[in-house]
Tab-separated table of C-alpha atoms in Angstrom:
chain	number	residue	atom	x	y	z
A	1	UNK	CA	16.058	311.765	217.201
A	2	UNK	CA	13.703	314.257	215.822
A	3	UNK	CA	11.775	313.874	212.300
A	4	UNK	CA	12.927	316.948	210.770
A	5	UNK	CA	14.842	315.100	208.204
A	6	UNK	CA	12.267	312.553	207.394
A	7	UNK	CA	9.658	315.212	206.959
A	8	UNK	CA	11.882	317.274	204.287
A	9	UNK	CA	12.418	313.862	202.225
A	10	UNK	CA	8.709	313.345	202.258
A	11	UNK	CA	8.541	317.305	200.950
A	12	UNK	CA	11.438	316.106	198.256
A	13	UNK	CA	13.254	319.235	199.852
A	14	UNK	CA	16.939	320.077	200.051
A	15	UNK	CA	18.681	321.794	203.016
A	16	UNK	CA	19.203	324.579	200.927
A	17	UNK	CA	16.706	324.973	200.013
A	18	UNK	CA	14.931	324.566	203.499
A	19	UNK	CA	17.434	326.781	204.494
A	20	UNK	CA	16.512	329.317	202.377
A	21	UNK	CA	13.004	329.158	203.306
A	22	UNK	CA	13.240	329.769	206.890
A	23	UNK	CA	16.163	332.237	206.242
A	24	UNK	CA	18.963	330.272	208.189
A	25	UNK	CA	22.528	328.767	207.390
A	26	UNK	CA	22.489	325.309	205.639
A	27	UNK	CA	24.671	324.115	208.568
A	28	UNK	CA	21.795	324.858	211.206
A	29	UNK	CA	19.567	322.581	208.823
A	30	UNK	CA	21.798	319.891	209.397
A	31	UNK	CA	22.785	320.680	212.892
A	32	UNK	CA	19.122	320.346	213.499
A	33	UNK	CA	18.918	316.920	211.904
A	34	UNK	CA	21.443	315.665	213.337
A	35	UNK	CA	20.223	317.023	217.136
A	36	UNK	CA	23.708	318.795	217.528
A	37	UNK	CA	21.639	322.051	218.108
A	38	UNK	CA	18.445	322.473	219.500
A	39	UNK	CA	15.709	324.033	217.793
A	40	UNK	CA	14.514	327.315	219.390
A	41	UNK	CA	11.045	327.601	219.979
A	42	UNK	CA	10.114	330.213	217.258
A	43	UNK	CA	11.988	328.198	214.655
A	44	UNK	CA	9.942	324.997	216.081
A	45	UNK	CA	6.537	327.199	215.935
A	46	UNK	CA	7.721	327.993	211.965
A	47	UNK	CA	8.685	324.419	211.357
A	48	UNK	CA	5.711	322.910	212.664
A	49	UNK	CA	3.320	325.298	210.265
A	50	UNK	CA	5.568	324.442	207.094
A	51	UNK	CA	5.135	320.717	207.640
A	52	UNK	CA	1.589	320.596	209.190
A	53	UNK	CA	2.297	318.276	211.646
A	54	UNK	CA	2.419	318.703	215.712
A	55	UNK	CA	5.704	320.136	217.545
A	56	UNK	CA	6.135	316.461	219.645
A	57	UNK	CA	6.140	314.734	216.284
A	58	UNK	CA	8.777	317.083	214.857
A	59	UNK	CA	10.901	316.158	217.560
A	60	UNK	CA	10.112	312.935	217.660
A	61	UNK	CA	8.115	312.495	220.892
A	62	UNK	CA	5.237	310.544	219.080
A	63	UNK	CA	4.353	308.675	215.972
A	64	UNK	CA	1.750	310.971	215.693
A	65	UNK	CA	1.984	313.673	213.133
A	66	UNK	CA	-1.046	315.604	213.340
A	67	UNK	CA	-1.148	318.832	215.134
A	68	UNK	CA	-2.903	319.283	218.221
A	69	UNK	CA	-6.889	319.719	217.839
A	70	UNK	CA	-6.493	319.264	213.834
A	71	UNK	CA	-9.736	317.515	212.206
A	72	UNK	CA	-7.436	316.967	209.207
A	73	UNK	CA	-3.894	316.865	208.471
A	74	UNK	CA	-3.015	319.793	205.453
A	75	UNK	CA	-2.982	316.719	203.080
A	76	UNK	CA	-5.993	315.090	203.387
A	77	UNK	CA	-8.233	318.595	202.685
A	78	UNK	CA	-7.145	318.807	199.749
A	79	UNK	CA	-9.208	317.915	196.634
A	80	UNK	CA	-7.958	317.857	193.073
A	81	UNK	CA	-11.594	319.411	191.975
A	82	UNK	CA	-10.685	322.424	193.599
A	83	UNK	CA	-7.373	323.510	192.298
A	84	UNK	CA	-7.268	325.706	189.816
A	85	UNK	CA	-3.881	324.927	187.113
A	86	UNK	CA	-2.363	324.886	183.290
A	87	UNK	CA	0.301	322.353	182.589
A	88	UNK	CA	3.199	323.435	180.254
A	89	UNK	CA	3.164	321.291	177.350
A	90	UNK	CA	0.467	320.187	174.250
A	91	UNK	CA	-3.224	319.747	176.100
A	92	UNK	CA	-3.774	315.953	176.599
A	93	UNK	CA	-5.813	313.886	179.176
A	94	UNK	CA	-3.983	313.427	182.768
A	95	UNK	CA	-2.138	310.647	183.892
A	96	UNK	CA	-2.506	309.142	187.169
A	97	UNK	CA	1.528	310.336	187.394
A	98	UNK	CA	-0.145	314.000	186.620
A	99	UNK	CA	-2.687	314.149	188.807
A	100	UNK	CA	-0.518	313.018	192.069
A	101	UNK	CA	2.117	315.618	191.300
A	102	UNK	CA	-0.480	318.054	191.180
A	103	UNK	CA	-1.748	317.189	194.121
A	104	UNK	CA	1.674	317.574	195.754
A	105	UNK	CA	2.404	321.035	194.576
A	106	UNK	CA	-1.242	322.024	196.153
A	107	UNK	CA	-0.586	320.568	198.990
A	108	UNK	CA	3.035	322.712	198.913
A	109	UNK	CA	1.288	325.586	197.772
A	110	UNK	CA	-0.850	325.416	200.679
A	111	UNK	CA	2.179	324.742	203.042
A	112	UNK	CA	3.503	328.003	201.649
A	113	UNK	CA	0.109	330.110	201.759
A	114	UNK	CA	0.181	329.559	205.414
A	115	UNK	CA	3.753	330.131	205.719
A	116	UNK	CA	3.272	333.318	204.738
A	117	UNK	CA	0.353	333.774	206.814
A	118	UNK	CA	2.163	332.726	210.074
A	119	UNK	CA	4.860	335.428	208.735
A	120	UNK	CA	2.728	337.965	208.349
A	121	UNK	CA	1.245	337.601	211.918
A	122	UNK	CA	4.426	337.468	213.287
A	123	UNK	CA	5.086	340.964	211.241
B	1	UNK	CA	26.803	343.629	182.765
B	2	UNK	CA	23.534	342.710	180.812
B	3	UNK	CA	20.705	340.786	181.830
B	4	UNK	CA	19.476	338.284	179.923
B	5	UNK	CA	15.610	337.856	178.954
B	6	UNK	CA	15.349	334.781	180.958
B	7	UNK	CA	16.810	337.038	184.494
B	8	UNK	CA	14.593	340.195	183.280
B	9	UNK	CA	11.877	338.001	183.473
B	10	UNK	CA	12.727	336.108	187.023
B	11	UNK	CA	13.136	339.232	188.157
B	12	UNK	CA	9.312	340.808	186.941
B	13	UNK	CA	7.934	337.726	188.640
B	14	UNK	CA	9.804	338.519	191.516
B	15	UNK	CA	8.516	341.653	191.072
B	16	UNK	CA	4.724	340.675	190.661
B	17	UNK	CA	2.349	338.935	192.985
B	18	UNK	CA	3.072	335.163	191.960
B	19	UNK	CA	5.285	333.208	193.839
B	20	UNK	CA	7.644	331.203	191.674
B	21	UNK	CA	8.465	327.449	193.130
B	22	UNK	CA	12.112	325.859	192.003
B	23	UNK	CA	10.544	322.433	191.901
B	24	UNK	CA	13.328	319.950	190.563
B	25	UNK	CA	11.667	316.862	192.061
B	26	UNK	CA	8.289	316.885	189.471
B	27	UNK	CA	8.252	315.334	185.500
B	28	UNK	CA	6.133	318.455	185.256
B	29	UNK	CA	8.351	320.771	183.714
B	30	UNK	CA	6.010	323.628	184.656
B	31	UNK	CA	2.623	324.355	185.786
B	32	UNK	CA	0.920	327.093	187.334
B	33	UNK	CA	-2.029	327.245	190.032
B	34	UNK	CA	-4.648	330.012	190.869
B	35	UNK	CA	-6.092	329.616	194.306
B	36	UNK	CA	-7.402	332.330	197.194
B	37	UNK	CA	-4.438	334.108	198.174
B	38	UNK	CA	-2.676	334.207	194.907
B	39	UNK	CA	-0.842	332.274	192.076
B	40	UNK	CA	1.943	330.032	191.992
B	41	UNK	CA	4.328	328.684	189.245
B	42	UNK	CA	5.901	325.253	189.883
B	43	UNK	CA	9.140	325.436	187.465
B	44	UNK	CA	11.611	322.239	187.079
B	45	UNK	CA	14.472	324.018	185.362
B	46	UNK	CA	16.471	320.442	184.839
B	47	UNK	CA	13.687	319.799	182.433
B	48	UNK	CA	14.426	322.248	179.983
B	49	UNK	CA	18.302	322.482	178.149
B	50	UNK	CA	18.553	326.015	177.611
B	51	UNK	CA	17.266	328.989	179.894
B	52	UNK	CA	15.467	330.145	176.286
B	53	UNK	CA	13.084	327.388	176.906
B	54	UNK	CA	13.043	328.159	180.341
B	55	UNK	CA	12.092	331.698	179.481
B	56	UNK	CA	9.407	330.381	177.229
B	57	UNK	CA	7.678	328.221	179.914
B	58	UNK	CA	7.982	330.520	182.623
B	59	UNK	CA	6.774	333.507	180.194
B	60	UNK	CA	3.663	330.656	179.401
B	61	UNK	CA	3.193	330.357	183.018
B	62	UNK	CA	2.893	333.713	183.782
B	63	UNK	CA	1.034	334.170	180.680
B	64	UNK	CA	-1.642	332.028	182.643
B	65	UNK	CA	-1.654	334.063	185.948
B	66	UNK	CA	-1.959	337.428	183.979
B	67	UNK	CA	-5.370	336.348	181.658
B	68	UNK	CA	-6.436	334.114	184.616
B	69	UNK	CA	-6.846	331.094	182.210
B	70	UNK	CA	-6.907	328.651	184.172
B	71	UNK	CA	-8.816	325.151	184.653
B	72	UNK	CA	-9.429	322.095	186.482
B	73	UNK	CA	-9.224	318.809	186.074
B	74	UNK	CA	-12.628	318.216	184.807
B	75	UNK	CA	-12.193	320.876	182.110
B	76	UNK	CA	-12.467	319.439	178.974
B	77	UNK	CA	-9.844	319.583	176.123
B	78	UNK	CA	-11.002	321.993	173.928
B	79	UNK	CA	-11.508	324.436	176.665
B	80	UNK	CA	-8.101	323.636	177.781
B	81	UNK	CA	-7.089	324.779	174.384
B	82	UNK	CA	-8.482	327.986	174.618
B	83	UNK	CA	-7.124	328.544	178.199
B	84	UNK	CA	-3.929	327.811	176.501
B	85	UNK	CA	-3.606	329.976	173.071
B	86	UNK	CA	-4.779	332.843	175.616
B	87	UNK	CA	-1.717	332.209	177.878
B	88	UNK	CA	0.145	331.870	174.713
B	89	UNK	CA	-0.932	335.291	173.163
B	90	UNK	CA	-0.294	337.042	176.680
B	91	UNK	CA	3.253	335.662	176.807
B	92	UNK	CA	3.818	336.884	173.001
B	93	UNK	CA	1.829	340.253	173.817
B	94	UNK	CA	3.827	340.976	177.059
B	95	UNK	CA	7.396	339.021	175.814
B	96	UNK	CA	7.716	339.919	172.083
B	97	UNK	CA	6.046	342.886	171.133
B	98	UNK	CA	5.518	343.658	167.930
B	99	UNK	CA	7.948	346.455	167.915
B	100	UNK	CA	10.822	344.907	169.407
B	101	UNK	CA	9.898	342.166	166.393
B	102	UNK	CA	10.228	344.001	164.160
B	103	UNK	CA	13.053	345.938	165.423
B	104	UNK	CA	14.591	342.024	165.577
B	105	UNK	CA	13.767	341.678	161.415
B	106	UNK	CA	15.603	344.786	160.493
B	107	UNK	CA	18.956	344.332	162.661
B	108	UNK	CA	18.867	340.563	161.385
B	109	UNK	CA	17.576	341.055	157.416
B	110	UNK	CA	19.823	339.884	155.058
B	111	UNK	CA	19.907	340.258	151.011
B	112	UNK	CA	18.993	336.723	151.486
B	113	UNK	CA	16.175	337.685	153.518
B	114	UNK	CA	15.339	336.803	157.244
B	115	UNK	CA	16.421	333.509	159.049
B	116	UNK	CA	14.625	332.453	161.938
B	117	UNK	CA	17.383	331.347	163.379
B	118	UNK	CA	19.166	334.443	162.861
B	119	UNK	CA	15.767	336.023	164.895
B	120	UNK	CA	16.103	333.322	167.619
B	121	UNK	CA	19.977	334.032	168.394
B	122	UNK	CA	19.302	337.920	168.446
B	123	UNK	CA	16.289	337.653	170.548
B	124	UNK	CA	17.632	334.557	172.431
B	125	UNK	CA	14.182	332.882	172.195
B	126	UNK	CA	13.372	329.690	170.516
B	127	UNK	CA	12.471	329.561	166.733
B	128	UNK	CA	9.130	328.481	167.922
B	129	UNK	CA	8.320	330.690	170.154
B	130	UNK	CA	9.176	333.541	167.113
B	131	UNK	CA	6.884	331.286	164.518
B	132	UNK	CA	4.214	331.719	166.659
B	133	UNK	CA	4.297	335.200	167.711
B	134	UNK	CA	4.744	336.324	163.690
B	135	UNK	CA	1.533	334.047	163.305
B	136	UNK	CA	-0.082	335.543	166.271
B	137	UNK	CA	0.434	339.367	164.248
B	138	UNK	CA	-0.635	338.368	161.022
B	139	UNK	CA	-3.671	337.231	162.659
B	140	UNK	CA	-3.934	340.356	164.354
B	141	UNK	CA	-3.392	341.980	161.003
B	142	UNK	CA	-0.306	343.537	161.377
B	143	UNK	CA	2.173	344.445	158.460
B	144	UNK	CA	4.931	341.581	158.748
B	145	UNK	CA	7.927	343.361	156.548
């Protein structure tokens, strides 16, 4: 069983909506979790730089998540000090709640960045 | 068939070079982020009732990204503030002009004289959002009526 599905409930992701980011059918999403239909090996290449972690983990060949040769994992470089944001709402000190979520949308935001990277390679 | 203020300005963004992020998992209603290869708003729309509060975050947001205020978390509040009346006067600036204000006071002036409300419904914005931008041009010194 591959961890495609556990990785897009860590992301708090819908099929849609994963769907709609890799530009496929909802069904294939699900075909995919459910190991129905194999992943093709440019879809695995996209998959594995949206979720940061290694192609054998993805399919669920090791416990392992981290890509080959990575010194960190895309969630541990990340630093609150260095993002750069402005919350919606009246200014007031950050919660603990706050500062996680931020934290999550950099870490999506860089998820994206190199997304878009990887598509602009392949371009 | 029309477009309402809230698509026009989903569309700009789509338009523009920030990347807009349907986040309906956050408590953050919306937030945006500067960082090396761009900017980003984060919007939950299930935090907001009507899409003329969603058009006033997300015209907020990208209020942000145009002036570049922006800050960390070790900014302190008062420069927060600042970072956020100039987000607030870009979204006014670029969203309610003063022309199309005032174009909004004449279609809606009664012999009563002017409702808010009235404003809000025409321009589909909320009162607020109105209140502030006729403070905003009186501070500028404009001619209000």
């Amino acid at each position: 069983m591959n961890n495609l599905k556990q990785l897009r409930k860590q992301r708090g992701i819908s099929q849609k909506y994963l769907a709609n980011e890799l530009n496929v059918a909802q069904n294939t999403i699900s075909q995919w979790e459910l190991g129905t239909r194999d992943i093709d090996s440019e879809t695995l290449k996209t998959l594995v730089n949206y979720f940061g972690v290694s192609a054998d983990y993805l399919l669920g060949n090791t416990d392992n998540p981290a890509p080959p040769g990575a010194k960190k994992s895309a969630q541990d470089d990340i630093s609150l000090d260095e993002v750069e944001f402005a919350l919606f709402g009246e200014v007031r000190e950050l919660t603990e709640d706050d500062k996680e979520e931020l934290l999550r949308m950099a870490r999506r935001m860089r998820e994206l960045d190199e997304l878009k990277k990887e598509k602009d390679k392949d371009k | 068939m029309c477009m309402t203020i809230y698509e026009e300005l989903l569309d700009d963004i789509d338009s523009s070079d920030i990347k807009l992020v349907y986040d309906k998992s956050t408590q953050i209603p919306a937030v945006s982020f500067s960082n090396a290869n761009g900017d980003y708003i984060f919007l939950n729309e299930y935090s907001f009732e009507t899409n003329a509060e969603r058009f006033v975050a997300l015209a907020h947001e990208k209020g942000h990204c145009d002036s570049g205020a922006f800050y960390n978390i070790h900014t302190p509040l008062i420069t927060r503030e600042i970072c956020e009346h100039r987000a607030w006067r870009r979204a006014i600036l670029d969203q309610l002009p003063f022309d199309k204000l005032m174009e909004a006071f004449e279609i809606c002036k009664t012999e009563d004289g002017i409702s808010i409300y009235d404003l809000a419904n025409y321009l589909d914005m909320p009162p607020d959002f109105i209140k502030m931008a006729i403070e905003q041009y009186i501070k500028l010194g404009k001619q209000i009526l």
